Amino acid sequence: MNDEWAQLASQFDTVAELRKDIAEQLKRSKSYSQGLQARELLTEQLLTLVDVPVSDELVNQDIARHLEGEGKTMDDPHAEEVRVESTKSFQVQMVLDAVAEKEEVRVNENELLQYLIQASQSYGMEPNEFVKIVDEQGQVPSFVAEVARRKALSVILEAAVITDSEGNKVDLAEFTKTDDGFAPENHEGHDHD
C-alpha cells in the first residue's frame, strides 16, 4: 500500500491518513461495544438495587400477545422464558420512568423523529409510512416514553463509574452522546407505558 493506492481506494491522500482514520473507527467501535455492554450490566444492576413489583395480569397479557405472535399458547414451555423477560422489561421501564420524572427528562421533536426513523429501519419499513402508522394507531406517546427512558439511562450511565475487566476506567462520553438508551432493535413489543 502506498499513497497513490490510498488516493484511489479512499478519500485520503496518504496511507498514514487512512490508517489514522481506521484506528479512530476501531476506537469508536470499541467504545460503542463497551457502551452496549455497560448499558446491559447497568440495567441488571438497577433491578438488584430496586424492588419493582409488576402486575401478573400485565405480564400475562404480554406473554399471551408474544406467544400468539409465534402461533403458540400459554401452556407452551417457552412461556416461562417469556415471563422472565417480560417481567424484567416492565421493571426496567418503570425504574427508568421514575428516573426520567425525577431528572425532568424532556423529549424534543427531533429526538422523537430520530428514534422513529431508527425504529422504522429495524421493522424494515419506510420512515414516513412507519410514522404515519404509529400516529394513526395512537402509539406516539409510547415512543416518546421510550425515548425518555433512553435519555434517563444515559443520565445514569454518565453518573456511573464504568470499568473494564482489568479495572481500567472506561470513558463512554462518545457512546452516551450518540446513543442514549435502548437500541430500536431491542424494542420488540416491550414498549409499555
Short mmCIF file of C-alpha atoms in Angstrom, two decimals:
data_model
loop_
_atom_site.label_atom_id
_atom_site.label_comp_id
_atom_site.label_asym_id
_atom_site.label_seq_id
_atom_site.Cartn_x
_atom_site.Cartn_y
_atom_site.Cartn_z
CA MET A 1 0.00 0.00 0.00
CA ASN A 2 1.27 3.45 -0.89
CA ASP A 3 -0.11 6.99 -1.06
CA GLU A 4 -1.20 6.54 -4.67
CA TRP A 5 -3.21 3.48 -3.70
CA ALA A 6 -4.72 5.36 -0.75
CA GLN A 7 -5.88 8.12 -3.10
CA LEU A 8 -7.52 5.59 -5.42
CA ALA A 9 -9.04 3.39 -2.73
CA SER A 10 -10.19 6.00 -0.24
CA GLN A 11 -10.93 9.65 0.41
CA PHE A 12 -7.49 10.14 1.91
CA ASP A 13 -4.30 11.39 0.27
CA THR A 14 -1.86 9.22 2.21
CA VAL A 15 -1.72 5.77 3.74
CA ALA A 16 -0.94 7.39 7.10
CA GLU A 17 -4.21 9.36 7.00
CA LEU A 18 -6.13 6.23 6.04
CA ARG A 19 -4.57 4.23 8.89
CA LYS A 20 -5.35 7.03 11.34
CA ASP A 21 -9.00 7.04 10.24
CA ILE A 22 -9.25 3.25 10.57
CA ALA A 23 -7.75 3.44 14.08
CA GLU A 24 -10.30 6.10 15.07
CA GLN A 25 -13.16 3.99 13.69
CA LEU A 26 -11.96 0.97 15.66
CA LYS A 27 -11.75 3.09 18.80
CA ARG A 28 -15.32 4.34 18.28
CA SER A 29 -16.49 0.79 17.60
CA LYS A 30 -14.86 -0.43 20.83
CA SER A 31 -16.43 2.44 22.77
CA TYR A 32 -19.85 1.60 21.30
CA SER A 33 -19.43 -2.09 22.16
CA GLN A 34 -18.36 -1.22 25.70
CA GLY A 35 -21.32 1.16 25.95
CA LEU A 36 -23.80 -1.54 24.95
CA GLN A 37 -22.30 -3.95 27.47
CA ALA A 38 -22.26 -1.30 30.21
CA ARG A 39 -25.88 -0.45 29.47
CA GLU A 40 -26.90 -4.10 29.77
CA LEU A 41 -24.97 -4.58 33.02
CA LEU A 42 -26.34 -1.33 34.43
CA THR A 43 -29.96 -2.33 33.83
CA GLU A 44 -29.27 -5.67 35.53
CA GLN A 45 -27.70 -3.81 38.47
CA LEU A 46 -30.66 -1.44 38.74
CA LEU A 47 -33.00 -4.38 39.25
CA THR A 48 -30.86 -5.69 42.11
CA LEU A 49 -30.98 -2.30 43.82
CA VAL A 50 -34.69 -1.61 43.49
CA ASP A 51 -37.64 -3.89 44.22
CA VAL A 52 -40.13 -3.25 41.44
CA PRO A 53 -43.45 -5.14 41.76
CA VAL A 54 -45.11 -5.93 38.45
CA SER A 55 -48.75 -6.80 37.87
CA ASP A 56 -49.20 -10.50 37.00
CA GLU A 57 -52.14 -9.54 34.80
CA LEU A 58 -49.96 -7.13 32.81
CA VAL A 59 -47.22 -9.73 32.39
CA ASN A 60 -49.72 -12.45 31.41
CA GLN A 61 -51.21 -10.19 28.75
CA ASP A 62 -47.74 -9.54 27.37
CA ILE A 63 -46.89 -13.26 27.37
CA ALA A 64 -50.14 -14.12 25.60
CA ARG A 65 -49.51 -11.45 22.96
CA HIS A 66 -45.94 -12.65 22.44
CA LEU A 67 -46.88 -16.34 22.16
CA GLU A 68 -49.83 -15.60 19.90
CA GLY A 69 -47.43 -13.87 17.53
CA GLU A 70 -45.44 -17.10 17.39
CA GLY A 71 -48.54 -19.27 16.98
CA LYS A 72 -48.16 -20.72 20.49
CA THR A 73 -50.39 -20.92 23.56
CA MET A 74 -49.83 -20.14 27.24
CA ASP A 75 -49.06 -23.78 28.05
CA ASP A 76 -46.03 -23.74 25.74
CA PRO A 77 -42.70 -24.33 27.57
CA HIS A 78 -41.40 -21.09 26.02
CA ALA A 79 -43.93 -19.16 28.14
CA GLU A 80 -41.72 -19.24 31.26
CA GLU A 81 -38.78 -17.72 29.39
CA VAL A 82 -41.07 -15.01 28.03
CA ARG A 83 -42.41 -14.41 31.57
CA VAL A 84 -38.90 -13.73 32.92
CA GLU A 85 -38.03 -11.36 30.05
CA SER A 86 -41.39 -9.60 30.15
CA THR A 87 -41.21 -9.06 33.92
CA LYS A 88 -37.68 -7.68 33.63
CA SER A 89 -38.71 -5.42 30.75
CA PHE A 90 -41.59 -3.93 32.75
CA GLN A 91 -39.36 -3.47 35.80
CA VAL A 92 -36.63 -1.67 33.85
CA GLN A 93 -39.17 0.58 32.18
CA MET A 94 -40.74 1.56 35.50
CA VAL A 95 -37.34 2.34 37.03
CA LEU A 96 -36.34 4.45 34.02
CA ASP A 97 -39.72 6.21 34.01
CA ALA A 98 -39.08 7.15 37.66
CA VAL A 99 -35.58 8.43 36.78
CA ALA A 100 -36.94 10.38 33.82
CA GLU A 101 -39.52 12.02 36.06
CA LYS A 102 -37.01 12.77 38.82
CA GLU A 103 -34.46 14.22 36.38
CA GLU A 104 -37.21 16.08 34.49
CA VAL A 105 -36.18 14.47 31.20
CA ARG A 106 -37.84 16.08 28.19
CA VAL A 107 -38.09 14.69 24.66
CA ASN A 108 -37.91 17.15 21.79
CA GLU A 109 -39.38 16.65 18.33
CA ASN A 110 -36.02 15.94 16.69
CA GLU A 111 -35.14 13.23 19.22
CA LEU A 112 -38.51 11.55 18.68
CA LEU A 113 -38.13 11.73 14.91
CA GLN A 114 -34.63 10.24 15.02
CA TYR A 115 -35.88 7.37 17.16
CA LEU A 116 -38.84 6.72 14.86
CA ILE A 117 -36.51 6.65 11.84
CA GLN A 118 -34.23 4.12 13.58
CA ALA A 119 -37.21 2.05 14.67
CA SER A 120 -38.64 2.06 11.14
CA GLN A 121 -35.38 0.54 9.88
CA SER A 122 -35.49 -2.21 12.49
CA TYR A 123 -39.02 -3.04 11.30
CA GLY A 124 -37.93 -2.87 7.65
CA MET A 125 -40.34 -0.04 6.84
CA GLU A 126 -40.05 3.27 5.06
CA PRO A 127 -39.81 6.04 7.71
CA ASN A 128 -42.76 8.15 6.51
CA GLU A 129 -45.02 5.11 6.31
CA PHE A 130 -43.90 3.96 9.77
CA VAL A 131 -44.51 7.39 11.34
CA LYS A 132 -47.95 7.53 9.71
CA ILE A 133 -48.93 4.11 11.11
CA VAL A 134 -47.58 4.96 14.58
CA ASP A 135 -49.61 8.18 14.56
CA GLU A 136 -52.80 6.52 13.27
CA GLN A 137 -52.58 3.81 15.95
CA GLY A 138 -52.07 6.37 18.70
CA GLN A 139 -48.66 4.96 19.62
CA VAL A 140 -46.74 8.26 19.62
CA PRO A 141 -46.90 8.60 23.44
CA SER A 142 -45.34 5.14 23.91
CA PHE A 143 -42.47 6.11 21.60
CA VAL A 144 -42.00 9.40 23.45
CA ALA A 145 -41.82 7.40 26.69
CA GLU A 146 -39.22 5.07 25.18
CA VAL A 147 -37.01 7.98 24.10
CA ALA A 148 -37.33 9.45 27.61
CA ARG A 149 -36.22 6.10 29.04
CA ARG A 150 -33.20 6.10 26.74
CA LYS A 151 -32.27 9.55 27.97
CA ALA A 152 -32.83 8.53 31.59
CA LEU A 153 -30.50 5.56 31.16
CA SER A 154 -27.94 7.86 29.57
CA VAL A 155 -28.13 10.10 32.66
CA ILE A 156 -27.39 7.08 34.86
CA LEU A 157 -24.59 5.89 32.59
CA GLU A 158 -22.93 9.30 32.71
CA ALA A 159 -23.06 9.28 36.52
CA ALA A 160 -21.80 5.70 36.89
CA VAL A 161 -18.14 4.70 37.14
CA ILE A 162 -17.59 2.09 34.42
CA THR A 163 -14.50 -0.12 34.42
CA ASP A 164 -13.33 -2.85 32.06
CA SER A 165 -12.42 -6.40 33.09
CA GLU A 166 -8.94 -5.19 34.10
CA GLY A 167 -10.29 -2.43 36.34
CA ASN A 168 -9.46 0.42 33.95
CA LYS A 169 -11.99 3.26 33.80
CA VAL A 170 -13.97 3.32 30.56
CA ASP A 171 -14.91 6.66 29.01
CA LEU A 172 -18.39 6.36 27.48
CA ALA A 173 -18.75 10.04 26.54
CA GLU A 174 -18.81 9.17 22.84
CA PHE A 175 -21.36 6.40 23.40
CA THR A 176 -23.75 8.41 25.56
CA LYS A 177 -23.53 11.33 23.13
CA THR A 178 -24.57 9.25 20.13
CA ASP A 179 -26.74 6.56 21.71
CA ASP A 180 -28.64 7.46 24.84
CA GLY A 181 -30.80 4.42 25.58
CA PHE A 182 -32.17 1.09 24.45
CA ALA A 183 -31.48 0.42 20.81
CA PRO A 184 -34.51 0.14 18.48
CA GLU A 185 -33.67 -3.50 17.82
CA ASN A 186 -34.48 -4.14 21.49
CA HIS A 187 -37.94 -2.59 21.07
CA GLU A 188 -39.59 -5.94 20.15
CA GLY A 189 -43.02 -5.32 21.60
CA HIS A 190 -41.80 -4.23 25.04
CA ASP A 191 -42.76 -0.59 24.69
CA HIS A 192 -45.22 -0.42 27.55
CA ASP A 193 -46.13 2.72 29.45
#
